[in-house]
């Protein structure tokens, strides 16, 4: 069937809208990248828009040598890897039993999980709990505080329910237990969902800010997000006294801020392409059943 002129116009209009929305996300980041690699003089005069002016990468060296950024980057990697692994493990071990229809009290447990999406313990009670468990200034306070996202757990539960029951029944007839069924059959069939939720958890832990502010008081344990936020407010973290006048002129405020944001965003941009092919499929299949 040939598409009508009105239909073509509508599709073209939607494409234009989506392109404009995409540009609102892409162009600010391109501008920050251009600022971070341009000369300080060009940045100070406002000559940089979307293309670098006078390439200069020395600011990246100063960013890692004269700030706690390298240590904070390492902390962010530790927080993200440890938290993502623990959260995925806990989410799988929660979602799988709830997806089995023969689980006793399945509906009340699911409703209790849904209750946590509407009501929380609050900041102060949660802090008191972490303090009583002696988890302050440890990464366990970050990992245990947000171990399971109810939203992610429900998506995974729906995905497990979408696996044909005949597959599980056939495996059980052959003597396959619950653990083996999960490890050898259900999880291999759920790779799109696992990749999608791994990305969700990873981005959440990488960008974690408020929890680090609340529970991590030692600066040596803070992550890159907190360090960059402090840099956006003040330049006190930079050892300007160790630079000569010309170098200080190159290290203008806007350029430093741009470098901090770029360093914080790029790791997630590098990881995303490896998981992107599973992303849409995982979300769509996980939302078929409620």
Short mmCIF file of C-alpha atoms in Angstrom, two decimals:
data_model
loop_
_atom_site.label_atom_id
_atom_site.label_comp_id
_atom_site.label_asym_id
_atom_site.label_seq_id
_atom_site.Cartn_x
_atom_site.Cartn_y
_atom_site.Cartn_z
CA UNK A 1 0.00 0.00 0.00
CA UNK A 2 1.36 3.39 -1.02
CA UNK A 3 1.72 5.88 1.78
CA UNK A 4 -0.42 9.00 1.47
CA UNK A 5 1.01 12.50 1.23
CA UNK A 6 -0.35 13.26 4.69
CA UNK A 7 1.33 10.15 6.10
CA UNK A 8 4.67 11.10 4.54
CA UNK A 9 4.34 14.62 5.92
CA UNK A 10 3.59 13.27 9.39
CA UNK A 11 6.57 10.89 9.34
CA UNK A 12 8.87 13.69 8.13
CA UNK A 13 7.57 15.99 10.87
CA UNK A 14 8.22 13.32 13.54
CA UNK A 15 11.76 12.80 12.22
CA UNK A 16 12.46 16.53 12.39
CA UNK A 17 11.17 16.71 15.97
CA UNK A 18 13.31 13.71 17.02
CA UNK A 19 16.39 15.22 15.36
CA UNK A 20 15.85 18.50 17.18
CA UNK A 21 15.43 16.70 20.50
CA UNK A 22 18.60 14.71 19.81
CA UNK A 23 20.53 17.88 19.04
CA UNK A 24 19.48 19.38 22.38
CA UNK A 25 21.25 16.43 24.03
CA UNK A 26 24.27 16.16 21.74
CA UNK A 27 25.26 19.77 21.08
CA UNK A 28 25.84 20.77 24.74
CA UNK A 29 28.23 17.85 25.17
CA UNK A 30 30.00 18.68 21.88
CA UNK A 31 30.39 22.24 23.15
CA UNK A 32 31.95 21.00 26.40
CA UNK A 33 34.38 18.76 24.50
CA UNK A 34 35.38 21.71 22.30
CA UNK A 35 35.93 23.88 25.38
CA UNK A 36 38.07 21.26 27.09
CA UNK A 37 40.54 20.96 24.19
CA UNK A 38 40.66 24.61 23.13
CA UNK A 39 43.23 27.17 24.23
CA UNK A 40 42.46 29.09 27.39
CA UNK A 41 42.66 32.41 25.53
CA UNK A 42 40.01 31.34 23.00
CA UNK A 43 37.75 30.06 25.79
CA UNK A 44 38.16 33.26 27.78
CA UNK A 45 37.18 35.35 24.72
CA UNK A 46 34.14 33.15 24.02
CA UNK A 47 35.36 32.07 20.60
CA UNK A 48 34.60 28.37 21.08
CA UNK A 49 31.22 26.99 20.07
CA UNK A 50 31.17 23.47 18.63
CA UNK A 51 34.68 23.29 17.20
CA UNK A 52 37.99 23.56 19.12
CA UNK A 53 40.04 26.71 18.69
CA UNK A 54 43.78 26.29 19.26
CA UNK A 55 44.06 22.67 20.37
CA UNK A 56 45.45 22.33 23.90
CA UNK A 57 45.29 19.11 25.93
CA UNK A 58 47.47 20.22 28.85
CA UNK A 59 44.41 20.92 30.97
CA UNK A 60 43.73 17.18 31.16
CA UNK A 61 47.20 16.61 32.60
CA UNK A 62 46.62 19.30 35.21
CA UNK A 63 43.18 17.91 35.97
CA UNK A 64 44.56 14.50 36.95
CA UNK A 65 47.86 15.69 38.46
CA UNK A 66 46.69 18.62 40.59
CA UNK A 67 43.29 17.37 41.73
CA UNK A 68 42.01 14.21 43.44
CA UNK A 69 40.31 13.31 40.15
CA UNK A 70 42.42 10.21 39.45
CA UNK A 71 41.76 8.78 42.90
CA UNK A 72 38.09 9.72 42.59
CA UNK A 73 37.91 8.04 39.17
CA UNK A 74 39.26 4.84 40.71
CA UNK A 75 36.71 5.10 43.51
CA UNK A 76 33.92 5.54 40.96
CA UNK A 77 35.03 2.40 39.13
CA UNK A 78 35.08 0.41 42.39
CA UNK A 79 31.65 1.71 43.43
CA UNK A 80 30.16 1.04 40.00
CA UNK A 81 31.56 -2.46 39.48
CA UNK A 82 30.89 -3.65 43.03
CA UNK A 83 27.43 -2.11 43.22
CA UNK A 84 26.34 -3.33 39.78
CA UNK A 85 27.40 -6.92 40.49
CA UNK A 86 25.70 -6.99 43.89
CA UNK A 87 22.53 -5.31 42.61
CA UNK A 88 22.21 -7.62 39.62
CA UNK A 89 22.74 -10.67 41.83
CA UNK A 90 20.13 -9.50 44.35
CA UNK A 91 17.68 -8.51 41.61
CA UNK A 92 17.90 -11.89 39.88
CA UNK A 93 17.51 -13.77 43.18
CA UNK A 94 14.43 -11.69 44.00
CA UNK A 95 12.77 -11.57 40.59
CA UNK A 96 13.11 -15.27 39.78
CA UNK A 97 11.17 -16.65 42.78
CA UNK A 98 8.47 -14.00 42.32
CA UNK A 99 8.08 -15.06 38.69
CA UNK A 100 7.22 -18.65 39.73
CA UNK A 101 3.44 -18.99 40.13
CA UNK A 102 3.79 -21.75 42.72
CA UNK A 103 5.69 -19.51 45.17
CA UNK A 104 3.82 -19.23 48.47
CA UNK A 105 2.63 -15.67 49.29
CA UNK A 106 3.82 -14.48 45.88
CA UNK A 107 1.26 -11.68 45.55
CA UNK A 108 1.71 -10.23 49.08
CA UNK A 109 5.48 -10.14 48.61
CA UNK A 110 5.08 -8.40 45.26
CA UNK A 111 2.70 -5.85 46.81
CA UNK A 112 5.21 -5.24 49.62
CA UNK A 113 7.86 -4.53 46.99
CA UNK A 114 5.50 -2.14 45.20
CA UNK A 115 4.90 -0.35 48.51
CA UNK A 116 8.58 0.63 48.62
CA UNK A 117 8.17 2.50 45.32
CA UNK A 118 5.67 4.83 46.98
CA UNK A 119 7.08 5.18 50.49
CA UNK A 120 10.63 5.22 51.83
CA UNK A 121 12.27 5.28 55.23
CA UNK A 122 13.51 8.86 54.84
CA UNK A 123 16.97 10.37 54.86
CA UNK A 124 17.55 10.66 58.61
CA UNK A 125 16.24 7.19 59.60
CA UNK A 126 18.26 5.63 56.81
CA UNK A 127 21.39 7.43 57.95
CA UNK A 128 20.81 6.28 61.54
CA UNK A 129 20.48 2.70 60.34
CA UNK A 130 23.73 2.92 58.38
CA UNK A 131 25.46 4.49 61.36
CA UNK A 132 24.21 1.80 63.73
CA UNK A 133 25.53 -0.86 61.36
CA UNK A 134 28.93 0.93 61.32
CA UNK A 135 28.76 1.35 57.54
CA UNK A 136 29.55 5.08 57.42
CA UNK A 137 32.69 5.78 55.35
CA UNK A 138 32.42 2.37 53.69
CA UNK A 139 31.16 1.53 50.23
CA UNK A 140 28.72 -0.96 51.75
CA UNK A 141 26.56 1.98 52.79
CA UNK A 142 26.23 2.86 49.09
CA UNK A 143 25.71 -0.69 47.91
CA UNK A 144 23.25 -1.90 50.55
CA UNK A 145 21.26 1.35 50.63
CA UNK A 146 20.13 0.93 47.02
CA UNK A 147 20.79 -2.75 46.48
CA UNK A 148 17.57 -3.47 44.58
CA UNK A 149 15.58 -1.12 42.39
CA UNK A 150 11.95 -2.23 42.61
CA UNK A 151 11.34 -0.95 39.09
CA UNK A 152 14.21 -3.01 37.69
CA UNK A 153 13.15 -6.05 39.69
CA UNK A 154 9.60 -5.89 38.32
CA UNK A 155 10.90 -5.60 34.76
CA UNK A 156 13.09 -8.66 35.27
CA UNK A 157 10.21 -10.53 36.91
CA UNK A 158 8.01 -9.81 33.87
CA UNK A 159 10.78 -10.98 31.57
CA UNK A 160 11.18 -14.26 33.45
CA UNK A 161 7.41 -14.78 33.24
CA UNK A 162 7.56 -14.31 29.46
CA UNK A 163 9.80 -17.38 29.11
CA UNK A 164 7.53 -20.21 27.90
CA UNK A 165 6.48 -22.48 30.73
CA UNK A 166 7.03 -25.53 28.54
CA UNK A 167 10.77 -24.84 28.57
CA UNK A 168 10.94 -24.97 32.37
CA UNK A 169 8.65 -28.00 32.54
CA UNK A 170 10.77 -29.90 30.04
CA UNK A 171 13.93 -29.15 32.01
CA UNK A 172 12.30 -30.20 35.29
CA UNK A 173 11.14 -33.48 33.75
CA UNK A 174 14.78 -34.14 32.86
CA UNK A 175 15.69 -33.67 36.54
CA UNK A 176 16.75 -30.03 36.44
CA UNK A 177 16.44 -28.28 39.81
CA UNK A 178 15.54 -24.65 40.39
CA UNK A 179 19.13 -23.40 40.66
CA UNK A 180 20.25 -25.26 37.56
CA UNK A 181 17.11 -24.15 35.72
CA UNK A 182 17.91 -20.53 36.50
CA UNK A 183 21.61 -20.75 35.65
CA UNK A 184 21.49 -22.97 32.58
CA UNK A 185 18.21 -22.01 30.90
CA UNK A 186 16.47 -18.88 32.23
CA UNK A 187 19.49 -16.56 32.43
CA UNK A 188 20.93 -17.47 28.99
CA UNK A 189 17.51 -16.69 27.52
CA UNK A 190 17.45 -13.37 29.37
CA UNK A 191 20.68 -11.79 28.09
CA UNK A 192 18.91 -8.70 26.63
CA UNK A 193 17.25 -8.03 29.99
CA UNK A 194 20.45 -8.64 31.97
CA UNK A 195 22.41 -6.28 29.72
CA UNK A 196 19.74 -3.58 29.97
CA UNK A 197 19.48 -3.66 33.75
CA UNK A 198 23.26 -3.83 34.08
CA UNK A 199 23.39 -0.56 32.16
CA UNK A 200 20.67 0.95 34.38
CA UNK A 201 22.48 -0.01 37.59
CA UNK A 202 25.88 0.97 36.23
CA UNK A 203 24.76 4.48 35.26
CA UNK A 204 23.06 4.89 38.63
CA UNK A 205 26.16 3.94 40.62
CA UNK A 206 28.49 5.94 38.39
CA UNK A 207 26.42 9.11 38.84
CA UNK A 208 25.77 8.53 42.55
CA UNK A 209 26.00 11.83 44.40
CA UNK A 210 23.65 12.33 47.35
CA UNK A 211 24.40 8.98 48.97
CA UNK A 212 28.14 9.67 48.75
CA UNK A 213 27.63 13.08 50.35
CA UNK A 214 25.62 11.53 53.19
CA UNK A 215 27.61 8.41 53.98
CA UNK A 216 31.19 9.08 52.80
CA UNK A 217 32.95 11.76 54.83
CA UNK A 218 36.53 10.86 53.94
CA UNK A 219 37.63 12.68 50.81
CA UNK A 220 39.90 9.79 49.83
CA UNK A 221 36.81 7.59 49.35
CA UNK A 222 34.63 10.01 47.42
CA UNK A 223 33.77 9.37 43.79
CA UNK A 224 34.29 11.43 40.67
CA UNK A 225 30.79 12.92 40.72
CA UNK A 226 31.39 14.62 44.07
CA UNK A 227 34.82 15.88 43.01
CA UNK A 228 33.48 17.33 39.75
CA UNK A 229 30.58 18.96 41.58
CA UNK A 230 33.03 20.60 43.97
CA UNK A 231 35.08 21.76 41.00
CA UNK A 232 32.01 23.32 39.40
CA UNK A 233 31.51 25.40 42.54
CA UNK A 234 35.07 26.37 43.43
CA UNK A 235 38.52 26.02 41.96
CA UNK A 236 40.12 25.46 45.34
CA UNK A 237 40.87 21.84 44.53
CA UNK A 238 43.44 22.90 41.92
CA UNK A 239 47.01 23.65 42.86
CA UNK A 240 47.26 26.96 41.02
CA UNK A 241 50.28 28.05 43.05
CA UNK A 242 52.35 25.39 41.32
CA UNK A 243 51.73 26.97 37.89
CA UNK A 244 53.26 30.01 36.33
CA UNK A 245 51.16 32.97 35.16
CA UNK A 246 50.83 31.74 31.59
CA UNK A 247 49.63 28.32 32.73
CA UNK A 248 47.07 29.89 35.06
CA UNK A 249 45.70 31.90 32.16
CA UNK A 250 45.28 28.68 30.19
CA UNK A 251 43.40 27.08 33.11
CA UNK A 252 40.37 29.34 32.93
CA UNK A 253 37.34 28.38 34.97
CA UNK A 254 35.07 27.31 32.10
CA UNK A 255 37.72 25.06 30.64
CA UNK A 256 38.28 23.28 33.95
CA UNK A 257 34.56 22.72 34.37
CA UNK A 258 34.30 21.33 30.84
CA UNK A 259 37.14 18.87 31.45
CA UNK A 260 35.51 17.64 34.65
CA UNK A 261 32.17 17.01 32.97
CA UNK A 262 33.76 15.31 29.95
CA UNK A 263 35.84 12.97 32.13
CA UNK A 264 32.71 12.05 34.09
CA UNK A 265 30.50 11.39 31.04
CA UNK A 266 32.87 9.63 28.62
CA UNK A 267 33.16 6.26 30.48
CA UNK A 268 29.40 5.67 30.22
CA UNK A 269 29.48 6.67 26.54
CA UNK A 270 32.19 4.07 25.96
CA UNK A 271 30.24 1.31 27.70
CA UNK A 272 26.84 2.04 26.15
CA UNK A 273 27.59 0.88 22.54
CA UNK A 274 28.45 -2.61 23.82
CA UNK A 275 25.02 -2.93 25.48
CA UNK A 276 22.93 -0.85 23.07
CA UNK A 277 21.90 -3.79 20.87
CA UNK A 278 20.22 -5.40 23.89
CA UNK A 279 18.71 -2.19 25.24
CA UNK A 280 15.46 -1.77 23.29
CA UNK A 281 14.78 -5.50 23.07
CA UNK A 282 15.26 -5.93 26.81
CA UNK A 283 12.90 -3.12 27.77
CA UNK A 284 10.17 -4.12 25.31
CA UNK A 285 10.17 -7.81 26.21
CA UNK A 286 10.35 -7.02 29.91
CA UNK A 287 7.24 -4.87 29.72
CA UNK A 288 4.97 -7.34 27.92
CA UNK A 289 3.53 -8.74 31.13
CA UNK A 290 2.63 -6.77 34.23
#
